[in-house]
PDB file of C-alpha atoms in Angstrom:
ATOM      1  CA  GLU A 261       0.000   0.000   0.000  1.00 52.00           C
ATOM      2  CA  GLN A 262       1.375   3.384  -1.052  1.00 57.00           C
ATOM      3  CA  SER A 263       1.177   6.485   1.105  1.00 63.00           C
ATOM      4  CA  GLY A 264       0.267   9.766  -0.535  1.00 80.00           C
ATOM      5  CA  ASP A 265       3.446  11.518   0.586  1.00 91.00           C
ATOM      6  CA  VAL A 266       5.681  13.062  -2.087  1.00 93.00           C
ATOM      7  CA  PHE A 267       9.144  14.347  -1.118  1.00 93.00           C
ATOM      8  CA  ALA A 268      10.435  15.305  -4.588  1.00 94.00           C
ATOM      9  CA  ILE A 269       9.216  15.844  -8.165  1.00 95.00           C
ATOM     10  CA  ALA A 270      11.203  15.920 -11.420  1.00 95.00           C
ATOM     11  CA  GLN A 271      10.453  15.641 -15.128  1.00 94.00           C
ATOM     12  CA  ASP A 272      12.622  13.656 -17.538  1.00 94.00           C
ATOM     13  CA  ARG A 273      13.365  14.509 -21.194  1.00 93.00           C
ATOM     14  CA  GLU A 274      10.615  12.160 -22.381  1.00 92.00           C
ATOM     15  CA  GLY A 275       8.039  14.158 -20.408  1.00 92.00           C
ATOM     16  CA  TYR A 276       7.398  11.654 -17.617  1.00 93.00           C
ATOM     17  CA  LEU A 277       6.894  13.075 -14.143  1.00 95.00           C
ATOM     18  CA  TRP A 278       8.775  11.271 -11.380  1.00 95.00           C
ATOM     19  CA  LEU A 279       7.674  11.409  -7.759  1.00 95.00           C
ATOM     20  CA  GLY A 280       9.890  10.632  -4.791  1.00 94.00           C
ATOM     21  CA  THR A 281       7.760   8.738  -2.276  1.00 93.00           C
ATOM     22  CA  PRO A 282       8.429   6.949   1.034  1.00 92.00           C
ATOM     23  CA  ASP A 283       8.394   3.634  -0.889  1.00 89.00           C
ATOM     24  CA  GLY A 284      10.667   4.585  -3.816  1.00 90.00           C
ATOM     25  CA  PRO A 285      10.251   6.400  -7.132  1.00 93.00           C
ATOM     26  CA  VAL A 286       6.924   6.513  -8.955  1.00 92.00           C
ATOM     27  CA  ARG A 287       6.584   7.475 -12.642  1.00 92.00           C
ATOM     28  CA  PHE A 288       3.522   9.326 -13.957  1.00 93.00           C
ATOM     29  CA  ASP A 289       2.825   9.134 -17.699  1.00 90.00           C
ATOM     30  CA  GLY A 290      -0.107  11.558 -17.702  1.00 90.00           C
ATOM     31  CA  THR A 291      -2.632   8.821 -16.972  1.00 93.00           C
ATOM     32  CA  ARG A 292      -1.162   6.253 -14.575  1.00 92.00           C
ATOM     33  CA  PHE A 293       1.122   6.335 -11.555  1.00 90.00           C
ATOM     34  CA  GLN A 294       3.584   3.433 -11.824  1.00 87.00           C
ATOM     35  CA  PRO A 295       5.764   2.453  -8.855  1.00 86.00           C
ATOM     36  CA  TRP A 296       9.221   1.683 -10.237  1.00 80.00           C
ATOM     37  CA  ALA A 297      10.186  -1.991 -10.395  1.00 62.00           C
ATOM     38  CA  ARG A 298      11.946  -3.391  -7.345  1.00 59.00           C
ATOM     39  CA  SER A 299      12.817  -6.849  -8.617  1.00 55.00           C
ATOM     40  CA  GLY A 300      15.737  -8.374 -10.455  1.00 58.00           C
ATOM     41  CA  SER A 301      19.465  -7.817 -10.200  1.00 53.00           C
ATOM     42  CA  SER A 302      19.276  -4.037 -10.654  1.00 58.00           C
ATOM     43  CA  ALA A 303      16.422  -3.544  -8.181  1.00 69.00           C
ATOM     44  CA  LEU A 304      15.909  -0.301  -6.343  1.00 77.00           C
ATOM     45  CA  PRO A 305      15.405  -0.340  -2.600  1.00 72.00           C
ATOM     46  CA  ALA A 306      11.887   0.317  -1.302  1.00 79.00           C
ATOM     47  CA  HIS A 307      13.171   3.323   0.631  1.00 86.00           C
ATOM     48  CA  ALA A 308      12.186   6.957   0.763  1.00 90.00           C
ATOM     49  CA  VAL A 309      13.348   9.106  -2.143  1.00 93.00           C
ATOM     50  CA  ALA A 310      14.714  12.392  -0.813  1.00 93.00           C
ATOM     51  CA  ALA A 311      15.526  14.091  -4.133  1.00 95.00           C
ATOM     52  CA  LEU A 312      15.125  13.652  -7.905  1.00 97.00           C
ATOM     53  CA  ALA A 313      16.712  15.310 -10.940  1.00 97.00           C
ATOM     54  CA  GLY A 314      16.067  14.839 -14.639  1.00 95.00           C
ATOM     55  CA  SER A 315      19.101  13.650 -16.617  1.00 94.00           C
ATOM     56  CA  SER A 316      20.309  15.284 -19.827  1.00 92.00           C
ATOM     57  CA  GLN A 317      21.004  11.752 -21.126  1.00 90.00           C
ATOM     58  CA  GLY A 318      17.373  10.751 -20.520  1.00 90.00           C
ATOM     59  CA  GLY A 319      15.860   9.213 -17.445  1.00 91.00           C
ATOM     60  CA  VAL A 320      16.195  10.471 -13.914  1.00 96.00           C
ATOM     61  CA  TRP A 321      18.627  10.630 -10.989  1.00 96.00           C
ATOM     62  CA  VAL A 322      17.199   9.288  -7.719  1.00 96.00           C
ATOM     63  CA  ALA A 323      18.668  10.064  -4.271  1.00 95.00           C
ATOM     64  CA  PHE A 324      17.486   7.861  -1.441  1.00 91.00           C
ATOM     65  CA  ALA A 325      17.090   8.978   2.149  1.00 87.00           C
ATOM     66  CA  GLY A 326      19.494   7.483   4.656  1.00 83.00           C
ATOM     67  CA  SER A 327      22.473   5.470   3.457  1.00 85.00           C
ATOM     68  CA  GLU A 328      21.028   3.968   0.253  1.00 86.00           C
ATOM     69  CA  GLY A 329      22.995   6.288  -2.057  1.00 91.00           C
ATOM     70  CA  VAL A 330      21.968   7.395  -5.534  1.00 94.00           C
ATOM     71  CA  ALA A 331      20.636   5.651  -8.641  1.00 93.00           C
ATOM     72  CA  ARG A 332      20.126   6.593 -12.274  1.00 94.00           C
ATOM     73  CA  ILE A 333      17.133   5.160 -14.130  1.00 92.00           C
ATOM     74  CA  ASP A 334      17.232   5.280 -17.926  1.00 89.00           C
ATOM     75  CA  ARG A 335      16.303   3.183 -20.961  1.00 86.00           C
ATOM     76  CA  ASP A 336      19.256   0.873 -20.308  1.00 84.00           C
ATOM     77  CA  GLY A 337      18.018   0.095 -16.802  1.00 87.00           C
ATOM     78  CA  ILE A 338      19.167   1.104 -13.352  1.00 89.00           C
ATOM     79  CA  THR A 339      22.664   2.082 -12.242  1.00 91.00           C
ATOM     80  CA  ARG A 340      23.213   2.204  -8.478  1.00 91.00           C
ATOM     81  CA  TYR A 341      25.904   4.229  -6.715  1.00 93.00           C
ATOM     82  CA  SER A 342      26.471   3.349  -3.076  1.00 91.00           C
ATOM     83  CA  PRO A 343      28.359   5.300  -0.408  1.00 91.00           C
ATOM     84  CA  THR A 344      31.109   2.648  -0.671  1.00 89.00           C
ATOM     85  CA  ASP A 345      31.556   3.835  -4.294  1.00 87.00           C
ATOM     86  CA  GLY A 346      31.927   7.408  -3.021  1.00 91.00           C
ATOM     87  CA  ALA A 347      28.296   8.317  -3.698  1.00 93.00           C
ATOM     88  CA  PRO A 348      26.565  10.597  -1.215  1.00 94.00           C
ATOM     89  CA  SER A 349      24.122   9.529   1.477  1.00 92.00           C
ATOM     90  CA  GLY A 350      21.657  11.716   3.341  1.00 91.00           C
ATOM     91  CA  VAL A 351      20.927  13.797   0.226  1.00 94.00           C
ATOM     92  CA  ASN A 352      18.869  16.975   0.715  1.00 92.00           C
ATOM     93  CA  ALA A 353      18.853  18.194  -2.912  1.00 94.00           C
ATOM     94  CA  LEU A 354      20.000  16.996  -6.334  1.00 96.00           C
ATOM     95  CA  LEU A 355      20.718  18.865  -9.583  1.00 96.00           C
ATOM     96  CA  GLU A 356      22.192  18.017 -12.977  1.00 96.00           C
ATOM     97  CA  ASP A 357      23.624  21.236 -14.401  1.00 95.00           C
ATOM     98  CA  ARG A 358      23.772  22.165 -18.093  1.00 94.00           C
ATOM     99  CA  ARG A 359      27.293  20.715 -18.364  1.00 92.00           C
ATOM    100  CA  GLY A 360      26.022  17.309 -17.228  1.00 94.00           C
ATOM    101  CA  THR A 361      27.570  17.490 -13.755  1.00 95.00           C
ATOM    102  CA  VAL A 362      25.332  16.140 -11.007  1.00 97.00           C
ATOM    103  CA  TRP A 363      25.421  18.004  -7.675  1.00 97.00           C
ATOM    104  CA  ALA A 364      24.191  16.499  -4.403  1.00 97.00           C
ATOM    105  CA  ALA A 365      23.680  18.658  -1.319  1.00 95.00           C
ATOM    106  CA  THR A 366      23.878  16.416   1.749  1.00 95.00           C
ATOM    107  CA  GLY A 367      24.052  16.455   5.517  1.00 92.00           C
ATOM    108  CA  HIS A 368      27.717  15.435   5.097  1.00 91.00           C
ATOM    109  CA  GLY A 369      28.753  18.111   2.607  1.00 94.00           C
ATOM    110  CA  LEU A 370      28.541  18.746  -1.127  1.00 97.00           C
ATOM    111  CA  PHE A 371      29.173  16.006  -3.705  1.00 97.00           C
ATOM    112  CA  ARG A 372      29.669  16.101  -7.477  1.00 96.00           C
ATOM    113  CA  TYR A 373      29.318  13.380 -10.119  1.00 96.00           C
ATOM    114  CA  ALA A 374      31.500  14.078 -13.152  1.00 91.00           C
ATOM    115  CA  GLY A 375      33.710  11.873 -15.311  1.00 88.00           C
ATOM    116  CA  ASN A 376      31.727   8.814 -14.160  1.00 90.00           C
ATOM    117  CA  ARG A 377      32.737   9.216 -10.537  1.00 93.00           C
ATOM    118  CA  TRP A 378      31.443  10.810  -7.346  1.00 96.00           C
ATOM    119  CA  SER A 379      33.667  13.140  -5.340  1.00 95.00           C
ATOM    120  CA  ARG A 380      33.159  15.157  -2.166  1.00 95.00           C
ATOM    121  CA  MET A 381      33.895  18.872  -2.450  1.00 96.00           C
ATOM    122  CA  THR A 382      36.666  20.061  -0.122  1.00 94.00           C
ATOM    123  CA  GLU A 383      38.650  23.209   0.701  1.00 94.00           C
ATOM    124  CA  ALA A 384      40.680  22.529  -2.467  1.00 93.00           C
ATOM    125  CA  ASP A 385      37.434  23.056  -4.436  1.00 95.00           C
ATOM    126  CA  GLY A 386      36.591  26.185  -2.421  1.00 94.00           C
ATOM    127  CA  TYR A 387      34.033  24.414  -0.200  1.00 95.00           C
ATOM    128  CA  ASN A 388      34.418  24.048   3.572  1.00 90.00           C
ATOM    129  CA  GLY A 389      32.825  20.586   3.655  1.00 79.00           C
ATOM    130  CA  GLU A 390      29.934  21.406   5.986  1.00 88.00           C
ATOM    131  CA  GLN A 391      26.299  20.414   5.499  1.00 93.00           C
ATOM    132  CA  ALA A 392      24.681  21.521   2.231  1.00 95.00           C
ATOM    133  CA  SER A 393      20.914  21.969   2.114  1.00 94.00           C
ATOM    134  CA  SER A 394      20.112  23.130  -1.432  1.00 95.00           C
ATOM    135  CA  VAL A 395      21.548  23.440  -4.932  1.00 96.00           C
ATOM    136  CA  TYR A 396      20.275  25.519  -7.867  1.00 95.00           C
ATOM    137  CA  GLU A 397      21.431  26.514 -11.364  1.00 95.00           C
ATOM    138  CA  ASP A 398      20.614  30.003 -12.611  1.00 95.00           C
ATOM    139  CA  ARG A 399      20.027  31.130 -16.219  1.00 95.00           C
ATOM    140  CA  ALA A 400      23.712  32.004 -16.631  1.00 94.00           C
ATOM    141  CA  GLY A 401      24.759  28.448 -15.735  1.00 93.00           C
ATOM    142  CA  ARG A 402      26.104  29.325 -12.291  1.00 95.00           C
ATOM    143  CA  VAL A 403      25.475  26.709  -9.590  1.00 96.00           C
ATOM    144  CA  TRP A 404      24.412  28.063  -6.180  1.00 96.00           C
ATOM    145  CA  VAL A 405      24.746  25.997  -3.005  1.00 96.00           C
ATOM    146  CA  GLY A 406      22.974  26.776   0.254  1.00 94.00           C
ATOM    147  CA  SER A 407      25.013  25.421   3.156  1.00 94.00           C
ATOM    148  CA  ALA A 408      25.360  25.576   6.920  1.00 90.00           C
ATOM    149  CA  ARG A 409      28.118  28.180   6.472  1.00 91.00           C
ATOM    150  CA  GLY A 410      26.391  30.337   3.869  1.00 93.00           C
ATOM    151  CA  LEU A 411      25.683  30.684   0.160  1.00 95.00           C
ATOM    152  CA  TYR A 412      28.282  29.428  -2.344  1.00 96.00           C
ATOM    153  CA  ARG A 413      28.506  30.046  -6.093  1.00 96.00           C
ATOM    154  CA  HIS A 414      30.252  27.827  -8.666  1.00 95.00           C
ATOM    155  CA  GLU A 415      31.141  29.367 -12.022  1.00 80.00           C
ATOM    156  CA  GLY A 416      33.068  26.599 -13.719  1.00 77.00           C
ATOM    157  CA  ALA A 417      36.253  26.070 -11.708  1.00 85.00           C
ATOM    158  CA  GLN A 418      35.910  26.863  -7.996  1.00 92.00           C
ATOM    159  CA  LEU A 419      33.198  27.316  -5.422  1.00 96.00           C
ATOM    160  CA  ARG A 420      33.222  30.655  -3.659  1.00 94.00           C
ATOM    161  CA  LEU A 421      31.446  31.679  -0.456  1.00 94.00           C
ATOM    162  CA  VAL A 422      29.477  34.769  -1.481  1.00 94.00           C
ATOM    163  CA  ASP A 423      27.129  35.310   1.487  1.00 92.00           C
ATOM    164  CA  THR A 424      27.731  34.174   5.070  1.00 89.00           C
ATOM    165  CA  THR A 425      24.346  35.483   6.304  1.00 90.00           C
ATOM    166  CA  ALA A 426      22.252  33.149   4.077  1.00 86.00           C
ATOM    167  CA  THR A 427      22.531  29.858   5.959  1.00 82.00           C
ATOM    168  CA  ASN A 428      20.534  26.635   5.673  1.00 78.00           C
ATOM    169  CA  ILE A 429      18.697  27.682   2.515  1.00 82.00           C
ATOM    170  CA  ASP A 430      16.045  25.054   1.762  1.00 79.00           C
ATOM    171  CA  SER A 431      15.393  26.093  -1.831  1.00 79.00           C
TER     172      SER A 431
END
């Protein structure tokens, strides 16, 4: 039995709406709500979906609450990324920017998926490593990150703290 709770919504390139529910992702085709398959070797866990993001390659990125990591659902199936692979856990927000980089704001810092691998942003990237609560891309292609320390901006190479008064920005 499904609850009616929805934690996240995203649309993929094909026009499907994806809902993040307490029991996993659900796809809406305009007529039917279809819980995503949880059987077989590439099964998704029946856990709460904390964040969703449409993928430029088609399909959708799914971030699970807790320590279940991240998955990508596309026509080829499901690819899972676990915290042991360097993927984030405890994701608050997810974004794929126009360059195809996936950003994950988490309770354990800011993560990026680029070049087929996840990495945690550090001081070397211009980020202090504290909790990140939101991530957004503006019309100019700049990525903004709301964190425990303040508001960061990424313009291609480094993150830069631009406002220390804007903390814990939810969206």
